[in-house]
Tab-separated table of C-alpha atoms in Angstrom:
chain	number	residue	atom	x	y	z
U	1	MET	CA	43.147	-1.145	-7.448
U	2	LYS	CA	43.628	-4.953	-8.109
U	3	ASN	CA	43.765	-5.649	-4.439
U	4	SER	CA	40.027	-4.378	-3.967
U	5	ALA	CA	37.565	-6.754	-2.461
U	6	ILE	CA	35.577	-6.949	-5.643
U	7	PHE	CA	38.536	-8.040	-7.712
U	8	GLY	CA	39.415	-10.608	-5.075
U	9	LEU	CA	36.130	-12.403	-5.650
U	10	THR	CA	35.965	-15.698	-7.619
U	11	PRO	CA	34.303	-15.438	-11.076
U	12	LEU	CA	31.114	-17.061	-9.622
U	13	LEU	CA	30.882	-14.752	-6.683
U	14	LEU	CA	31.605	-11.721	-8.923
U	15	CYS	CA	28.645	-12.532	-11.067
U	16	CYS	CA	26.420	-12.984	-8.068
U	17	PHE	CA	27.583	-9.679	-6.819
U	18	PHE	CA	26.723	-7.768	-9.992
U	19	ALA	CA	23.367	-9.719	-10.268
U	20	THR	CA	22.224	-8.342	-6.887
U	21	LEU	CA	22.869	-4.731	-7.732
U	22	PRO	CA	19.887	-2.296	-8.408
U	23	PRO	CA	19.200	-2.174	-12.195
U	24	ALA	CA	20.405	1.498	-12.416
U	25	LEU	CA	23.681	0.425	-10.929
U	26	ASN	CA	24.043	-2.778	-12.918
U	27	GLY	CA	24.183	-0.938	-16.235
U	28	GLN	CA	20.462	-1.784	-16.904
U	29	THR	CA	17.723	0.882	-17.554
U	30	PRO	CA	14.580	-0.090	-15.547
U	31	ASN	CA	11.418	0.240	-17.537
U	32	PRO	CA	9.418	3.190	-15.941
U	33	PRO	CA	5.808	2.763	-15.191
U	34	HIS	CA	3.641	2.991	-18.364
U	35	ILE	CA	0.282	2.144	-19.726
U	36	GLU	CA	-0.004	-0.778	-22.117
U	37	LEU	CA	-2.955	-0.752	-24.609
U	38	LEU	CA	-4.697	-4.078	-24.668
U	39	ALA	CA	-7.707	-3.227	-26.946
U	40	SER	CA	-9.215	-0.483	-28.804
U	41	GLY	CA	-10.826	0.638	-32.035
U	42	THR	CA	-14.575	0.318	-31.416
U	43	LYS	CA	-17.154	3.049	-30.823
U	44	THR	CA	-18.031	1.786	-27.395
U	45	SER	CA	-17.346	4.065	-24.553
U	46	LEU	CA	-16.304	2.035	-21.535
U	47	ARG	CA	-17.046	3.339	-17.998
U	48	GLY	CA	-17.812	0.115	-16.173
U	49	LEU	CA	-14.759	-1.787	-14.998
U	50	SER	CA	-14.464	-4.743	-12.548
U	51	VAL	CA	-11.229	-6.714	-12.061
U	52	VAL	CA	-11.660	-10.002	-10.166
U	53	SER	CA	-8.024	-11.226	-10.361
U	54	ASP	CA	-4.952	-10.844	-12.404
U	55	LYS	CA	-6.691	-13.017	-15.006
U	56	VAL	CA	-10.343	-12.178	-14.886
U	57	VAL	CA	-11.577	-8.647	-15.863
U	58	TRP	CA	-14.961	-7.431	-16.930
U	59	VAL	CA	-15.900	-4.051	-18.790
U	60	SER	CA	-19.124	-2.546	-19.658
U	61	GLY	CA	-20.237	0.456	-21.694
U	62	SER	CA	-22.403	2.072	-24.246
U	63	GLY	CA	-24.454	0.113	-26.873
U	64	GLY	CA	-25.204	-2.718	-24.310
U	65	ALA	CA	-21.685	-3.775	-24.622
U	66	VAL	CA	-19.952	-6.011	-22.153
U	67	ALA	CA	-16.472	-7.669	-22.514
U	68	LYS	CA	-14.636	-10.355	-20.404
U	69	SER	CA	-11.024	-11.508	-20.221
U	70	THR	CA	-9.961	-14.703	-18.645
U	71	ASP	CA	-6.225	-14.443	-19.678
U	72	GLY	CA	-5.204	-11.173	-18.103
U	73	GLY	CA	-6.353	-9.083	-20.910
U	74	LYS	CA	-4.562	-10.918	-23.824
U	75	THR	CA	-7.859	-11.652	-25.254
U	76	PHE	CA	-11.379	-10.324	-24.855
U	77	ASN	CA	-14.780	-11.775	-25.479
U	78	TRP	CA	-17.270	-9.106	-26.566
U	79	MET	CA	-20.797	-9.295	-26.199
U	80	THR	CA	-24.006	-7.290	-26.657
U	81	VAL	CA	-26.846	-7.949	-24.129
U	82	PRO	CA	-29.952	-8.575	-26.219
U	83	GLY	CA	-32.600	-5.879	-25.956
U	84	TYR	CA	-30.042	-3.348	-24.608
U	85	GLU	CA	-28.370	-2.419	-27.797
U	86	LYS	CA	-29.159	1.343	-27.190
U	87	ARG	CA	-28.482	1.271	-23.502
U	88	ASP	CA	-25.549	2.333	-21.598
U	89	PHE	CA	-23.939	0.127	-18.890
U	90	ARG	CA	-22.139	2.678	-16.833
U	91	ASP	CA	-20.940	0.241	-14.148
U	92	ILE	CA	-20.328	-3.494	-13.762
U	93	GLU	CA	-19.451	-5.654	-10.665
U	94	ALA	CA	-17.964	-9.141	-11.373
U	95	PHE	CA	-17.478	-11.862	-8.790
U	96	ASP	CA	-15.824	-14.388	-11.070
U	97	SER	CA	-15.579	-15.569	-14.668
U	98	SER	CA	-19.137	-16.577	-14.705
U	99	THR	CA	-21.049	-14.134	-12.538
U	100	ALA	CA	-21.410	-10.361	-12.996
U	101	ILE	CA	-23.981	-7.563	-12.607
U	102	VAL	CA	-24.480	-4.584	-15.051
U	103	MET	CA	-26.315	-1.289	-14.405
U	104	ALA	CA	-28.255	0.403	-17.155
U	105	ILE	CA	-28.451	4.006	-16.119
U	106	ALA	CA	-31.552	5.965	-17.141
U	107	GLU	CA	-35.291	5.424	-17.489
U	108	PRO	CA	-35.991	2.709	-17.104
U	109	ALA	CA	-33.174	2.073	-14.581
U	110	ASP	CA	-32.360	-1.577	-15.040
U	111	ILE	CA	-29.963	-3.969	-13.258
U	112	LEU	CA	-29.066	-7.361	-14.865
U	113	LYS	CA	-27.198	-10.359	-13.662
U	114	THR	CA	-25.407	-13.203	-15.459
U	115	THR	CA	-24.314	-16.573	-13.865
U	116	ASP	CA	-23.075	-18.168	-17.100
U	117	GLY	CA	-20.285	-15.847	-18.182
U	118	GLY	CA	-22.503	-13.522	-20.198
U	119	LYS	CA	-24.371	-16.075	-22.286
U	120	THR	CA	-27.637	-15.031	-20.707
U	121	TRP	CA	-28.769	-12.077	-18.459
U	122	LYS	CA	-31.561	-11.941	-16.152
U	123	LEU	CA	-33.324	-8.623	-15.155
U	124	VAL	CA	-33.268	-8.347	-11.441
U	125	TYR	CA	-34.441	-4.863	-10.974
U	126	GLU	CA	-36.296	-2.150	-12.842
U	127	ASN	CA	-37.306	1.392	-11.881
U	128	THR	CA	-39.531	3.453	-14.168
U	129	THR	CA	-39.692	6.457	-12.016
U	130	LYS	CA	-39.380	9.652	-13.960
U	131	GLY	CA	-36.002	11.155	-13.540
U	132	MET	CA	-34.166	7.906	-12.582
U	133	PHE	CA	-30.556	7.966	-13.439
U	134	LEU	CA	-28.195	5.363	-11.648
U	135	ASP	CA	-24.557	6.469	-11.205
U	136	ALA	CA	-22.356	3.888	-9.555
U	137	MET	CA	-22.432	0.421	-7.897
U	138	GLU	CA	-20.318	-1.149	-5.030
U	139	PHE	CA	-20.219	-4.441	-3.300
U	140	TRP	CA	-18.655	-5.122	0.103
U	141	ASN	CA	-18.566	-8.968	-0.700
U	142	SER	CA	-20.419	-11.475	-2.744
U	143	GLU	CA	-23.690	-10.735	-1.099
U	144	SER	CA	-23.988	-7.144	-0.101
U	145	GLY	CA	-24.168	-4.207	-2.434
U	146	ILE	CA	-25.191	-0.636	-2.979
U	147	ILE	CA	-26.270	1.645	-5.867
U	148	VAL	CA	-26.347	5.284	-5.779
U	149	GLY	CA	-28.312	7.450	-8.270
U	150	ASP	CA	-29.119	11.138	-8.893
U	151	PRO	CA	-31.584	12.956	-6.699
U	152	ILE	CA	-35.283	12.428	-7.262
U	153	ASP	CA	-37.493	15.229	-5.354
U	154	GLY	CA	-34.321	16.542	-3.704
U	155	ARG	CA	-32.923	13.369	-2.239
U	156	PHE	CA	-30.294	10.850	-3.675
U	157	PHE	CA	-31.553	7.674	-4.767
U	158	VAL	CA	-30.020	4.615	-2.912
U	159	THR	CA	-30.871	0.923	-3.365
U	160	ARG	CA	-29.302	-2.092	-1.666
U	161	SER	CA	-28.900	-5.800	-2.146
U	162	PHE	CA	-28.094	-8.460	0.455
U	163	ASP	CA	-28.327	-11.638	-1.863
U	164	GLY	CA	-25.530	-11.054	-4.382
U	165	GLY	CA	-27.707	-8.740	-6.676
U	166	ASN	CA	-30.484	-11.051	-7.113
U	167	SER	CA	-32.995	-8.539	-5.484
U	168	TRP	CA	-32.726	-4.895	-4.667
U	169	HIS	CA	-34.489	-2.915	-1.962
U	170	ASP	CA	-34.809	0.859	-2.300
U	171	ILE	CA	-33.974	2.971	0.683
U	172	PRO	CA	-37.205	4.791	1.862
U	173	TYR	CA	-37.387	8.410	0.625
U	174	PRO	CA	-37.137	10.132	4.113
U	175	GLU	CA	-33.940	8.190	4.855
U	176	ARG	CA	-32.219	9.226	1.615
U	177	PRO	CA	-29.395	11.782	1.726
U	178	LYS	CA	-30.587	15.412	0.944
U	179	ALA	CA	-29.220	17.165	-2.199
U	180	ASP	CA	-28.676	20.858	-2.958
U	181	SER	CA	-30.293	22.342	-5.943
U	182	GLY	CA	-28.532	21.083	-9.077
U	183	GLU	CA	-26.399	18.589	-7.138
U	184	GLY	CA	-25.914	15.223	-8.540
U	185	CYS	CA	-23.536	12.386	-8.974
U	186	PHE	CA	-21.391	11.798	-12.117
U	187	ALA	CA	-21.727	8.271	-13.691
U	188	SER	CA	-18.157	8.540	-14.977
U	189	SER	CA	-16.406	5.540	-13.544
U	190	GLY	CA	-18.630	3.711	-11.158
U	191	THR	CA	-16.365	4.911	-8.152
U	192	ASN	CA	-18.250	7.744	-6.694
U	193	VAL	CA	-19.510	5.222	-4.010
U	194	ARG	CA	-17.082	3.190	-2.122
U	195	ASN	CA	-17.293	0.922	0.961
U	196	LEU	CA	-15.696	2.338	4.217
U	197	ASP	CA	-15.844	-0.836	6.354
U	198	LYS	CA	-17.809	-4.111	6.431
U	199	ASP	CA	-21.291	-2.473	6.377
U	200	GLU	CA	-20.723	1.264	5.684
U	201	ALA	CA	-20.260	3.185	2.460
U	202	CYS	CA	-19.552	6.695	1.389
U	203	PHE	CA	-20.227	8.617	-1.892
U	204	VAL	CA	-19.277	11.953	-3.452
U	205	SER	CA	-21.311	14.453	-5.510
U	206	GLY	CA	-20.731	17.284	-7.943
U	207	GLY	CA	-22.253	20.161	-9.884
U	208	PRO	CA	-22.960	23.485	-8.368
U	209	THR	CA	-22.004	22.089	-4.996
U	210	SER	CA	-19.898	19.074	-4.178
U	211	HIS	CA	-20.110	16.907	-0.786
U	212	LEU	CA	-18.932	13.761	0.709
U	213	PHE	CA	-21.741	11.761	2.368
U	214	ILE	CA	-21.074	9.418	5.072
U	215	ARG	CA	-24.226	7.922	6.831
U	216	ASP	CA	-26.114	11.138	7.987
U	217	LYS	CA	-23.129	13.452	7.508
U	218	ILE	CA	-22.893	15.838	4.556
U	219	ILE	CA	-19.404	17.066	4.304
U	220	ASP	CA	-18.347	20.081	2.367
U	221	MET	CA	-15.353	19.645	0.083
U	222	PRO	CA	-12.927	22.300	-1.199
U	223	ILE	CA	-12.888	20.858	-4.653
U	224	LEU	CA	-13.706	22.829	-7.959
U	225	GLN	CA	-17.470	23.326	-8.033
U	226	GLY	CA	-20.127	25.872	-9.161
U	227	LYS	CA	-21.089	24.520	-12.642
U	228	THR	CA	-22.903	21.469	-13.854
U	229	THR	CA	-19.629	20.179	-15.227
U	230	THR	CA	-17.597	20.551	-12.098
U	231	GLY	CA	-17.231	18.620	-8.741
U	232	ALA	CA	-16.045	15.251	-7.429
U	233	ASN	CA	-16.198	12.214	-9.637
U	234	SER	CA	-14.570	9.508	-7.590
U	235	VAL	CA	-13.464	8.591	-4.145
U	236	ALA	CA	-10.950	5.999	-3.000
U	237	VAL	CA	-10.553	4.671	0.481
U	238	LYS	CA	-7.414	3.352	1.923
U	239	ASP	CA	-8.004	2.515	5.522
U	240	HIS	CA	-11.034	0.231	5.419
U	241	GLY	CA	-12.338	-0.751	8.897
U	242	ASN	CA	-10.916	2.397	10.613
U	243	LEU	CA	-14.218	4.095	10.913
U	244	HIS	CA	-13.625	5.608	14.412
U	245	GLY	CA	-9.877	6.450	13.758
U	246	GLY	CA	-10.591	8.340	10.435
U	247	HIS	CA	-10.219	7.195	6.927
U	248	HIS	CA	-7.555	8.118	4.459
U	249	LEU	CA	-9.511	9.306	1.386
U	250	ILE	CA	-8.693	10.565	-1.940
U	251	VAL	CA	-11.205	12.496	-3.984
U	252	VAL	CA	-10.776	13.448	-7.694
U	253	GLY	CA	-12.703	15.505	-10.134
U	254	GLY	CA	-12.409	18.984	-11.638
U	255	ASP	CA	-14.181	20.200	-14.694
U	256	PHE	CA	-14.894	17.651	-17.456
U	257	ALA	CA	-15.510	20.591	-19.934
U	258	LYS	CA	-12.018	21.947	-19.421
U	259	ASP	CA	-10.290	18.527	-18.810
U	260	THR	CA	-6.642	19.787	-18.662
U	261	LEU	CA	-7.497	22.281	-15.808
U	262	GLN	CA	-5.544	21.355	-12.704
U	263	GLU	CA	-7.355	23.644	-10.362
U	264	LYS	CA	-8.772	21.928	-7.240
U	265	ASN	CA	-9.040	18.645	-9.013
U	266	CYS	CA	-7.880	16.479	-6.130
U	267	LEU	CA	-8.420	16.416	-2.309
U	268	LEU	CA	-6.758	14.260	0.517
U	269	THR	CA	-8.026	13.592	4.032
U	270	ASN	CA	-6.671	11.410	6.773
U	271	ASP	CA	-9.647	11.924	9.165
U	272	GLY	CA	-12.670	10.893	7.147
U	273	GLY	CA	-13.228	14.413	5.754
U	274	LYS	CA	-12.946	16.435	8.939
U	275	THR	CA	-10.036	18.244	7.314
U	276	TRP	CA	-8.764	18.339	3.733
U	277	THR	CA	-5.632	19.140	1.914
U	278	HIS	CA	-4.629	19.550	-1.636
U	279	PRO	CA	-1.696	17.754	-3.333
U	280	ASN	CA	1.651	19.582	-3.582
U	281	THR	CA	1.618	18.431	-7.281
U	282	PRO	CA	-1.826	17.694	-8.441
U	283	PRO	CA	-3.080	15.433	-11.269
U	284	HIS	CA	-2.559	16.854	-14.751
U	285	GLY	CA	-6.456	17.626	-15.482
U	286	TYR	CA	-9.827	16.614	-14.876
U	287	ARG	CA	-9.917	12.839	-13.356
U	288	SER	CA	-12.921	10.714	-13.363
U	289	CYS	CA	-11.494	7.767	-11.326
U	290	VAL	CA	-8.873	7.208	-8.497
U	291	GLU	CA	-7.757	3.960	-6.969
U	292	PHE	CA	-5.369	2.851	-4.296
U	293	ILE	CA	-3.209	0.098	-5.983
U	294	GLY	CA	-0.977	-0.997	-3.145
U	295	GLY	CA	1.353	0.464	-0.510
U	296	SER	CA	1.466	4.238	-1.002
U	297	ASN	CA	0.795	4.032	-4.728
U	298	VAL	CA	-2.320	5.622	-6.292
U	299	LEU	CA	-3.588	5.875	-9.878
U	300	CYS	CA	-6.043	8.226	-11.415
U	301	CYS	CA	-7.350	8.780	-14.835
U	302	GLY	CA	-9.681	11.011	-16.898
U	303	THR	CA	-10.171	12.076	-20.436
U	304	SER	CA	-6.873	13.966	-20.552
U	305	GLY	CA	-4.590	11.398	-19.173
U	306	VAL	CA	-3.416	9.024	-16.462
U	307	ASP	CA	-1.347	10.045	-13.214
U	308	LEU	CA	0.532	7.944	-10.735
U	309	SER	CA	1.346	8.831	-7.238
U	310	THR	CA	3.967	6.879	-5.029
U	311	ASP	CA	3.225	8.945	-1.893
U	312	ASP	CA	-0.477	8.498	-1.158
U	313	GLY	CA	-1.466	11.331	-3.366
U	314	LEU	CA	0.748	14.050	-2.307
U	315	ASN	CA	2.513	14.284	-5.704
U	316	TRP	CA	1.333	13.147	-9.089
U	317	THR	CA	3.305	12.144	-12.266
U	318	LEU	CA	1.722	12.039	-15.643
U	319	LEU	CA	2.029	8.737	-17.242
U	320	SER	CA	-0.062	9.118	-20.450
U	321	THR	CA	-2.025	11.751	-22.168
U	322	THR	CA	-4.447	9.045	-23.593
U	323	GLY	CA	-7.753	9.400	-21.945
U	324	PHE	CA	-9.402	6.692	-19.768
U	325	HIS	CA	-12.530	6.765	-17.677
U	326	ALA	CA	-11.848	4.052	-15.121
U	327	CYS	CA	-8.956	2.289	-13.391
U	328	ARG	CA	-9.295	-0.535	-10.957
U	329	VAL	CA	-6.790	-2.938	-9.231
U	330	ALA	CA	-7.579	-6.757	-9.011
U	331	LYS	CA	-9.560	-7.652	-5.950
U	332	LYS	CA	-7.470	-10.753	-5.602
U	333	GLY	CA	-4.136	-9.866	-7.162
U	334	LYS	CA	-2.027	-6.773	-8.141
U	335	THR	CA	-2.743	-6.066	-11.823
U	336	VAL	CA	-4.256	-2.603	-12.589
U	337	PHE	CA	-6.509	-2.202	-15.602
U	338	LEU	CA	-8.074	0.795	-17.345
U	339	ALA	CA	-10.993	1.370	-19.586
U	340	GLY	CA	-12.101	4.375	-21.643
U	341	GLY	CA	-13.547	5.687	-24.970
U	342	ASN	CA	-13.232	4.025	-28.369
U	343	GLY	CA	-13.155	0.606	-26.682
U	344	ARG	CA	-9.913	1.233	-24.998
U	345	ILE	CA	-8.766	-1.217	-22.376
U	346	ALA	CA	-5.178	-1.067	-20.973
U	347	LYS	CA	-3.062	-2.104	-18.013
U	348	LEU	CA	-0.576	-0.429	-15.897
U	349	VAL	CA	2.930	-1.943	-16.333
U	350	TRP	CA	5.217	-1.191	-13.338
């Protein structure tokens, strides 16, 4: 076949031809998506994760621990907030390499802010009410934020900030969402509350009953529930700003006491919760966090592993059996980081 078009090419054009072939046809084996471990080996359980950019990432966790990287995770600067050595920072929101807010969950519920990269922290909110337990924090932008906490006297606690977290204003009790007996939120990854559009948020609950809350709507979800260890842990929103047309949401959870159980651990909706479907291939166990990471790609993680979907959550592939609590994509960028137990920090390579 010496007269074929390929063999009729000049050597330079022939090289260019093969260089443009897909890796699998070019004799190269492409690296499949995988999790690259960046840090581990401490006793800290990391559940707070905020990725500002491909370079700047913050994490927070038990023992008053906070860590920051400004080089894409190559190195981390670890710090312990003075006076909070026995507290648990279950969520963190960072705005740049200098400014971040951490949330200490239980009595007293404390919120702290740094503007100098973690050198000093200012207490910007404290609530000593009996039963206080903050679960997750979300900011729409650099000014407007929301924190959701477990129910007190039958209603979920909600507080808002409109000045970048410098001050917080509790939603009046009669305006707070009602909770069923035993219902609460899991402070597992800081992602059970998410923004829907420029000024609206939603959150999910778990326990004996599990719901999606949007404004004054309380929406039932066909997710695993019935026990204190079951229910929804995280919600991800794809179609921001499409409030009237319906949102594409993915909810994950399951039973953290049986973390390899795949039963009813993931839900999909394209109409803001009016109707729900289950994946064709669900995640491979309990999952505490789910995140849209670009296009039709979605990542979720939990104590039994990490799953990736390339079709908006319809089918999931197990990437790793190493446990992680949280996964987030860069607000300004494409890098996806993960955080978990034993000080584990990783990133998705794909």
